[in-house]
């Protein structure tokens, strides 16, 4: 996407410099494996973008942007263990390559590295950044806990799902925007609207992630149908349960209580039901609703029209992406 390609280049080159700056050890190689797997770099890009629109210097915002991307990558390493995922960004997951114990440690190291990057700020700014960061990090863990608990729970409401994705995914995007604003000394009122924009667009982003898990192609770089295999209570599943006929409801809930060795039939039958009830259309409607909400916060920002339109375009991309 044109809007972020410039930021992406800056981020990649900052990562290259960073990788020479911490200890030269085996664990560093493991961290580098994860950080050079690719990835869209959406989170640091939006931090830099937001910082720029408020007149901040890229040099000042870069450590925070890197901290957020490293933290995100740490959560992915641990998430892939939790979700028993084999591939990430088209390559084998860290826990497949190094084993679960070393992947856990690699993730821990990345989390600490992300905090270390925030050491670079003057005390007053550092405190604001760390407060935003810590709130996000604790909520993200709560969201991940809910995500796993729902796998084994029969009764999950759509509202539970929305709360879960807000925590596991949306608050990180919210913090990326807010921390970009903090780096540039944006007004407090704007920090609030930046956060709300990020949160609502983040909810739509996770709905799209769930759609792509089932309906995406190899560009996602993930195992297709992973959420179905793991009995994840996504909006696709919960909406299908709500709108399907009695027989299909029964089939769905039976499949979601099982974990067959060969999941092909399970995946195909579940997708067949999702298609039969046009579940993707419900997902589109929900994404639209959250995008609209997100955009209403963009309109409250004290930025000019061009900057607001770019924010909106970024949000649009997050929600409509196909990988
Ligand atoms: C994946 O995020 C994890 C989610 C919260 C959905 P991305 O789709 O941004 O993953 P990368 O960083 O580009 O690989
Ligand atoms: C990811 O949710 C949320 C976090 C990593 C915190 P998913 O489990 O859906 O992400 P992917 O699909 O594996 O990237
Ligand atoms: Mg996962
Ligand atoms: Mg997960
Ligand atoms: Mg997913």
GROMACS .gro file of C-alpha atoms and ligand atoms in nm:
model
  354
    1UNK     CA    1   0.000   0.000   0.000
    2UNK     CA    2   0.148   0.336  -0.111
    3UNK     CA    3   0.050   0.515   0.206
    4UNK     CA    4   0.276   0.299   0.422
    5UNK     CA    5   0.553   0.181   0.191
    6UNK     CA    6   0.780   0.475   0.287
    7UNK     CA    7   0.735   0.406   0.659
    8UNK     CA    8   0.793   0.037   0.601
    9UNK     CA    9   1.134   0.106   0.446
   10UNK     CA   10   1.233   0.326   0.739
   11UNK     CA   11   1.122   0.057   0.982
   12UNK     CA   12   1.313  -0.222   0.807
   13UNK     CA   13   1.631  -0.020   0.807
   14UNK     CA   14   1.588   0.071   1.176
   15UNK     CA   15   1.545  -0.300   1.250
   16UNK     CA   16   1.870  -0.380   1.070
   17UNK     CA   17   2.056  -0.127   1.284
   18UNK     CA   18   1.887  -0.252   1.599
   19UNK     CA   19   1.982  -0.613   1.542
   20UNK     CA   20   2.351  -0.520   1.573
   21UNK     CA   21   2.289  -0.336   1.896
   22UNK     CA   22   2.182  -0.616   2.128
   23UNK     CA   23   2.371  -0.921   2.244
   24UNK     CA   24   2.532  -1.140   1.981
   25UNK     CA   25   2.400  -1.472   2.101
   26UNK     CA   26   2.190  -1.765   1.991
   27UNK     CA   27   1.881  -1.600   2.127
   28UNK     CA   28   1.947  -1.297   1.910
   29UNK     CA   29   1.949  -1.524   1.605
   30UNK     CA   30   1.610  -1.657   1.709
   31UNK     CA   31   1.476  -1.305   1.756
   32UNK     CA   32   1.615  -1.208   1.417
   33UNK     CA   33   1.447  -1.509   1.261
   34UNK     CA   34   1.112  -1.382   1.384
   35UNK     CA   35   1.173  -1.017   1.301
   36UNK     CA   36   1.291  -1.088   0.947
   37UNK     CA   37   1.005  -1.322   0.858
   38UNK     CA   38   0.830  -1.029   0.695
   39UNK     CA   39   0.505  -0.890   0.815
   40UNK     CA   40   0.313  -0.588   0.703
   41UNK     CA   41   0.456  -0.354   0.972
   42UNK     CA   42   0.117  -0.189   1.003
   43UNK     CA   43   0.152  -0.101   1.369
   44UNK     CA   44   0.480   0.091   1.362
   45UNK     CA   45   0.372   0.252   1.033
   46UNK     CA   46   0.060   0.396   1.192
   47UNK     CA   47   0.266   0.518   1.490
   48UNK     CA   48   0.508   0.700   1.260
   49UNK     CA   49   0.227   0.833   1.045
   50UNK     CA   50   0.036   0.967   1.340
   51UNK     CA   51   0.350   1.122   1.491
   52UNK     CA   52   0.424   1.292   1.160
   53UNK     CA   53   0.076   1.439   1.126
   54UNK     CA   54   0.118   1.605   1.465
   55UNK     CA   55   0.453   1.750   1.361
   56UNK     CA   56   0.678   1.505   1.548
   57UNK     CA   57   1.018   1.393   1.418
   58UNK     CA   58   1.047   1.038   1.288
   59UNK     CA   59   1.371   0.991   1.476
   60UNK     CA   60   1.195   1.054   1.806
   61UNK     CA   61   0.902   0.822   1.732
   62UNK     CA   62   1.108   0.535   1.590
   63UNK     CA   63   1.201   0.362   1.920
   64UNK     CA   64   0.833   0.359   2.022
   65UNK     CA   65   0.732   0.232   1.678
   66UNK     CA   66   0.990  -0.048   1.696
   67UNK     CA   67   0.886  -0.132   2.052
   68UNK     CA   68   0.528  -0.179   1.934
   69UNK     CA   69   0.625  -0.397   1.637
   70UNK     CA   70   0.859  -0.611   1.849
   71UNK     CA   71   0.589  -0.648   2.112
   72UNK     CA   72   0.343  -0.751   1.839
   73UNK     CA   73   0.591  -1.009   1.711
   74UNK     CA   74   0.642  -1.142   2.062
   75UNK     CA   75   0.267  -1.194   2.094
   76UNK     CA   76   0.267  -1.379   1.761
   77UNK     CA   77   0.542  -1.619   1.875
   78UNK     CA   78   0.346  -1.708   2.188
   79UNK     CA   79   0.012  -1.700   2.005
   80UNK     CA   80   0.137  -1.961   1.757
   81UNK     CA   81   0.222  -2.190   2.047
   82UNK     CA   82  -0.123  -2.135   2.202
   83UNK     CA   83  -0.297  -2.187   1.866
   84UNK     CA   84  -0.075  -2.480   1.763
   85UNK     CA   85  -0.005  -2.301   1.437
   86UNK     CA   86   0.254  -2.453   1.201
   87UNK     CA   87   0.326  -2.155   0.975
   88UNK     CA   88   0.346  -1.779   1.004
   89UNK     CA   89   0.419  -1.539   0.718
   90UNK     CA   90   0.467  -1.842   0.494
   91UNK     CA   91   0.754  -1.984   0.703
   92UNK     CA   92   0.770  -2.226   0.992
   93UNK     CA   93   0.672  -2.077   1.327
   94UNK     CA   94   0.945  -2.017   1.585
   95UNK     CA   95   0.820  -2.304   1.803
   96UNK     CA   96   0.838  -2.546   1.510
   97UNK     CA   97   1.188  -2.432   1.422
   98UNK     CA   98   1.337  -2.407   1.772
   99UNK     CA   99   1.096  -2.609   1.989
  100UNK     CA  100   0.839  -2.472   2.233
  101UNK     CA  101   1.074  -2.396   2.528
  102UNK     CA  102   1.311  -2.185   2.317
  103UNK     CA  103   1.022  -2.012   2.140
  104UNK     CA  104   0.878  -1.914   2.478
  105UNK     CA  105   1.213  -1.767   2.577
  106UNK     CA  106   1.251  -1.592   2.242
  107UNK     CA  107   0.913  -1.429   2.299
  108UNK     CA  108   1.010  -1.325   2.653
  109UNK     CA  109   1.331  -1.170   2.525
  110UNK     CA  110   1.140  -0.977   2.259
  111UNK     CA  111   0.897  -0.846   2.516
  112UNK     CA  112   1.183  -0.717   2.730
  113UNK     CA  113   1.354  -0.572   2.423
  114UNK     CA  114   1.038  -0.378   2.345
  115UNK     CA  115   1.039  -0.222   2.694
  116UNK     CA  116   1.409  -0.150   2.663
  117UNK     CA  117   1.343   0.067   2.358
  118UNK     CA  118   1.121   0.290   2.570
  119UNK     CA  119   1.422   0.368   2.793
  120UNK     CA  120   1.528   0.613   2.525
  121UNK     CA  121   1.271   0.877   2.613
  122UNK     CA  122   1.300   1.162   2.862
  123UNK     CA  123   1.131   1.071   3.193
  124UNK     CA  124   0.808   1.261   3.141
  125UNK     CA  125   0.741   1.123   2.793
  126UNK     CA  126   0.868   0.782   2.889
  127UNK     CA  127   0.613   0.762   3.170
  128UNK     CA  128   0.326   0.849   2.938
  129UNK     CA  129   0.444   0.596   2.680
  130UNK     CA  130   0.495   0.319   2.935
  131UNK     CA  131   0.153   0.380   3.089
  132UNK     CA  132  -0.016   0.344   2.752
  133UNK     CA  133   0.201   0.042   2.670
  134UNK     CA  134   0.140  -0.139   3.000
  135UNK     CA  135  -0.236  -0.092   2.991
  136UNK     CA  136  -0.240  -0.235   2.641
  137UNK     CA  137  -0.009  -0.526   2.727
  138UNK     CA  138  -0.218  -0.641   3.024
  139UNK     CA  139  -0.543  -0.617   2.828
  140UNK     CA  140  -0.389  -0.809   2.539
  141UNK     CA  141  -0.304  -1.097   2.774
  142UNK     CA  142  -0.659  -1.090   2.910
  143UNK     CA  143  -0.791  -1.109   2.554
  144UNK     CA  144  -0.567  -1.404   2.470
  145UNK     CA  145  -0.687  -1.580   2.785
  146UNK     CA  146  -1.050  -1.531   2.680
  147UNK     CA  147  -0.973  -1.651   2.326
  148UNK     CA  148  -0.840  -1.980   2.463
  149UNK     CA  149  -1.116  -2.020   2.721
  150UNK     CA  150  -1.382  -1.981   2.453
  151UNK     CA  151  -1.236  -2.279   2.261
  152UNK     CA  152  -1.380  -2.514   2.525
  153UNK     CA  153  -1.689  -2.315   2.617
  154UNK     CA  154  -2.023  -2.393   2.447
  155UNK     CA  155  -2.199  -2.074   2.536
  156UNK     CA  156  -2.020  -1.775   2.387
  157UNK     CA  157  -2.217  -1.463   2.296
  158UNK     CA  158  -2.127  -1.225   2.014
  159UNK     CA  159  -2.070  -0.958   2.279
  160UNK     CA  160  -1.816  -1.186   2.451
  161UNK     CA  161  -1.639  -1.228   2.118
  162UNK     CA  162  -1.631  -0.852   2.060
  163UNK     CA  163  -1.488  -0.792   2.405
  164UNK     CA  164  -1.228  -1.062   2.346
  165UNK     CA  165  -1.106  -0.920   2.011
  166UNK     CA  166  -1.104  -0.568   2.148
  167UNK     CA  167  -0.857  -0.688   2.409
  168UNK     CA  168  -0.643  -0.931   2.215
  169UNK     CA  169  -0.604  -0.716   1.903
  170UNK     CA  170  -0.771  -0.376   1.900
  171UNK     CA  171  -0.604  -0.221   2.204
  172UNK     CA  172  -0.262  -0.270   2.043
  173UNK     CA  173  -0.365  -0.069   1.737
  174UNK     CA  174  -0.517   0.188   1.971
  175UNK     CA  175  -0.188   0.214   2.162
  176UNK     CA  176   0.006   0.248   1.834
  177UNK     CA  177  -0.194   0.557   1.747
  178UNK     CA  178  -0.194   0.697   2.094
  179UNK     CA  179   0.181   0.650   2.138
  180UNK     CA  180   0.244   0.814   1.799
  181UNK     CA  181   0.043   1.109   1.930
  182UNK     CA  182   0.233   1.112   2.260
  183UNK     CA  183   0.567   1.119   2.077
  184UNK     CA  184   0.453   1.432   1.895
  185UNK     CA  185   0.293   1.597   2.202
  186UNK     CA  186  -0.054   1.583   2.050
  187UNK     CA  187  -0.330   1.745   2.263
  188UNK     CA  188  -0.500   1.522   2.523
  189UNK     CA  189  -0.834   1.539   2.342
  190UNK     CA  190  -0.669   1.410   2.026
  191UNK     CA  191  -0.498   1.127   2.217
  192UNK     CA  192  -0.843   1.009   2.320
  193UNK     CA  193  -0.982   1.015   1.965
  194UNK     CA  194  -0.668   0.852   1.825
  195UNK     CA  195  -0.713   0.571   2.076
  196UNK     CA  196  -1.080   0.526   1.990
  197UNK     CA  197  -1.006   0.531   1.618
  198UNK     CA  198  -0.742   0.260   1.668
  199UNK     CA  199  -0.966   0.051   1.890
  200UNK     CA  200  -1.264   0.049   1.655
  201UNK     CA  201  -1.058  -0.004   1.342
  202UNK     CA  202  -0.873  -0.278   1.534
  203UNK     CA  203  -1.198  -0.462   1.601
  204UNK     CA  204  -1.279  -0.451   1.229
  205UNK     CA  205  -0.921  -0.561   1.157
  206UNK     CA  206  -0.960  -0.875   1.369
  207UNK     CA  207  -1.294  -0.959   1.207
  208UNK     CA  208  -1.112  -0.943   0.873
  209UNK     CA  209  -0.833  -1.161   1.017
  210UNK     CA  210  -1.098  -1.418   1.112
  211UNK     CA  211  -1.252  -1.402   0.764
  212UNK     CA  212  -0.910  -1.449   0.602
  213UNK     CA  213  -0.831  -1.745   0.828
  214UNK     CA  214  -1.121  -1.930   0.667
  215UNK     CA  215  -1.151  -1.768   0.325
  216UNK     CA  216  -0.805  -1.628   0.251
  217UNK     CA  217  -0.550  -1.775   0.012
  218UNK     CA  218  -0.180  -1.857   0.054
  219UNK     CA  219  -0.096  -1.485   0.073
  220UNK     CA  220  -0.202  -1.491   0.439
  221UNK     CA  221   0.103  -1.710   0.509
  222UNK     CA  222  -0.101  -1.902   0.767
  223UNK     CA  223  -0.263  -2.243   0.779
  224UNK     CA  224  -0.605  -2.215   0.613
  225UNK     CA  225  -0.886  -2.310   0.848
  226UNK     CA  226  -0.669  -2.287   1.159
  227UNK     CA  227  -0.952  -2.123   1.357
  228UNK     CA  228  -1.193  -2.402   1.259
  229UNK     CA  229  -0.940  -2.668   1.358
  230UNK     CA  230  -0.893  -2.498   1.699
  231UNK     CA  231  -1.267  -2.444   1.760
  232UNK     CA  232  -1.220  -2.069   1.778
  233UNK     CA  233  -1.544  -1.889   1.856
  234UNK     CA  234  -1.515  -1.630   1.581
  235UNK     CA  235  -1.792  -1.406   1.454
  236UNK     CA  236  -1.822  -1.637   1.153
  237UNK     CA  237  -1.906  -1.930   1.378
  238UNK     CA  238  -2.125  -1.739   1.624
  239UNK     CA  239  -2.326  -1.569   1.350
  240UNK     CA  240  -2.366  -1.899   1.164
  241UNK     CA  241  -2.498  -2.058   1.483
  242UNK     CA  242  -2.745  -1.774   1.519
  243UNK     CA  243  -2.886  -1.772   1.165
  244UNK     CA  244  -2.863  -2.136   1.055
  245UNK     CA  245  -3.141  -2.392   1.054
  246UNK     CA  246  -3.167  -2.647   1.331
  247UNK     CA  247  -2.985  -2.929   1.146
  248UNK     CA  248  -2.693  -2.706   1.045
  249UNK     CA  249  -2.668  -2.566   1.396
  250UNK     CA  250  -2.635  -2.920   1.524
  251UNK     CA  251  -2.366  -3.006   1.267
  252UNK     CA  252  -2.172  -2.691   1.349
  253UNK     CA  253  -2.178  -2.735   1.722
  254UNK     CA  254  -2.084  -3.102   1.690
  255UNK     CA  255  -1.780  -3.016   1.480
  256UNK     CA  256  -1.680  -2.747   1.729
  257UNK     CA  257  -1.670  -3.001   2.005
  258UNK     CA  258  -1.427  -3.222   1.820
  259UNK     CA  259  -1.068  -3.208   1.705
  260UNK     CA  260  -1.029  -3.480   1.444
  261UNK     CA  261  -0.680  -3.598   1.349
  262UNK     CA  262  -0.754  -3.521   0.986
  263UNK     CA  263  -0.950  -3.193   0.984
  264UNK     CA  264  -1.032  -3.181   0.611
  265UNK     CA  265  -1.397  -3.289   0.643
  266UNK     CA  266  -1.450  -3.060   0.939
  267UNK     CA  267  -1.310  -2.758   0.755
  268UNK     CA  268  -1.504  -2.831   0.436
  269UNK     CA  269  -1.836  -2.887   0.611
  270UNK     CA  270  -1.802  -2.580   0.827
  271UNK     CA  271  -1.709  -2.364   0.525
  272UNK     CA  272  -2.006  -2.510   0.339
  273UNK     CA  273  -2.238  -2.391   0.617
  274UNK     CA  274  -2.071  -2.049   0.635
  275UNK     CA  275  -2.125  -2.013   0.258
  276UNK     CA  276  -2.481  -2.142   0.269
  277UNK     CA  277  -2.577  -1.862   0.510
  278UNK     CA  278  -2.359  -1.600   0.342
  279UNK     CA  279  -2.170  -1.537   0.662
  280UNK     CA  280  -1.909  -1.325   0.488
  281UNK     CA  281  -2.176  -1.066   0.420
  282UNK     CA  282  -2.257  -1.040   0.793
  283UNK     CA  283  -1.885  -0.994   0.857
  284UNK     CA  284  -1.872  -0.713   0.600
  285UNK     CA  285  -2.162  -0.538   0.768
  286UNK     CA  286  -2.002  -0.561   1.110
  287UNK     CA  287  -1.667  -0.438   0.976
  288UNK     CA  288  -1.846  -0.144   0.813
  289UNK     CA  289  -2.017  -0.053   1.138
  290UNK     CA  290  -1.685  -0.046   1.327
  291UNK     CA  291  -1.512   0.142   1.044
  292UNK     CA  292  -1.783   0.409   1.057
  293UNK     CA  293  -1.739   0.438   1.431
  294UNK     CA  294  -1.362   0.463   1.386
  295UNK     CA  295  -1.402   0.734   1.122
  296UNK     CA  296  -1.629   0.938   1.346
  297UNK     CA  297  -1.328   0.971   1.579
  298UNK     CA  298  -1.099   1.074   1.294
  299UNK     CA  299  -1.335   1.363   1.231
  300UNK     CA  300  -1.283   1.486   1.589
  301UNK     CA  301  -0.905   1.517   1.546
  302UNK     CA  302  -0.751   1.862   1.519
  303UNK     CA  303  -0.578   1.769   1.192
  304UNK     CA  304  -0.630   1.908   0.843
  305UNK     CA  305  -0.850   1.738   0.584
  306UNK     CA  306  -0.559   1.573   0.402
  307UNK     CA  307  -0.426   1.408   0.718
  308UNK     CA  308  -0.774   1.294   0.821
  309UNK     CA  309  -0.832   1.143   0.477
  310UNK     CA  310  -0.504   0.956   0.499
  311UNK     CA  311  -0.601   0.818   0.840
  312UNK     CA  312  -0.931   0.703   0.699
  313UNK     CA  313  -0.757   0.546   0.398
  314UNK     CA  314  -0.524   0.358   0.630
  315UNK     CA  315  -0.823   0.227   0.825
  316UNK     CA  316  -0.994   0.127   0.503
  317UNK     CA  317  -0.688  -0.070   0.401
  318UNK     CA  318  -0.668  -0.251   0.736
  319UNK     CA  319  -1.023  -0.369   0.701
  320UNK     CA  320  -1.026  -0.464   0.334
  321UNK     CA  321  -0.679  -0.622   0.306
  322UNK     CA  322  -0.659  -0.971   0.163
  323UNK     CA  323  -0.355  -1.087   0.363
  324LIG     C1  324  -0.175  -1.075   1.291
  324LIG     O1  325  -0.148  -0.942   1.266
  324LIG     C2  326  -0.228  -1.090   1.429
  324LIG     C3  327  -0.356  -1.026   1.452
  324LIG     C4  328  -0.380  -0.952   1.554
  324LIG     C5  329  -0.467  -1.047   1.363
  324LIG     P1  330  -0.100  -0.892   1.123
  324LIG     O2  331  -0.196  -0.938   1.017
  324LIG     O3  332  -0.074  -0.745   1.130
  324LIG     O4  333   0.036  -0.972   1.103
  324LIG     P2  334   0.173  -0.930   1.034
  324LIG     O5  335   0.253  -0.858   1.138
  324LIG     O6  336   0.146  -0.845   0.915
  324LIG     O7  337   0.236  -1.061   0.997
  325LIG     C1  338  -0.397  -1.286   1.740
  325LIG     O1  339  -0.515  -1.345   1.709
  325LIG     C2  340  -0.397  -1.196   1.856
  325LIG     C3  341  -0.263  -1.187   1.916
  325LIG     C4  342  -0.156  -1.240   1.866
  325LIG     C5  343  -0.250  -1.116   2.039
  325LIG     P1  344  -0.505  -1.468   1.607
  325LIG     O2  345  -0.463  -1.590   1.677
  325LIG     O3  346  -0.629  -1.471   1.526
  325LIG     O4  347  -0.385  -1.417   1.512
  325LIG     P2  348  -0.326  -1.501   1.391
  325LIG     O5  349  -0.439  -1.531   1.299
  325LIG     O6  350  -0.265  -1.624   1.450
  325LIG     O7  351  -0.225  -1.409   1.329
  326LIG    MG1  352  -0.322  -1.735   1.609
  327LIG    MG1  353  -0.475  -1.666   1.871
  328LIG    MG1  354  -0.633  -1.522   1.317
   0.00000   0.00000   0.00000
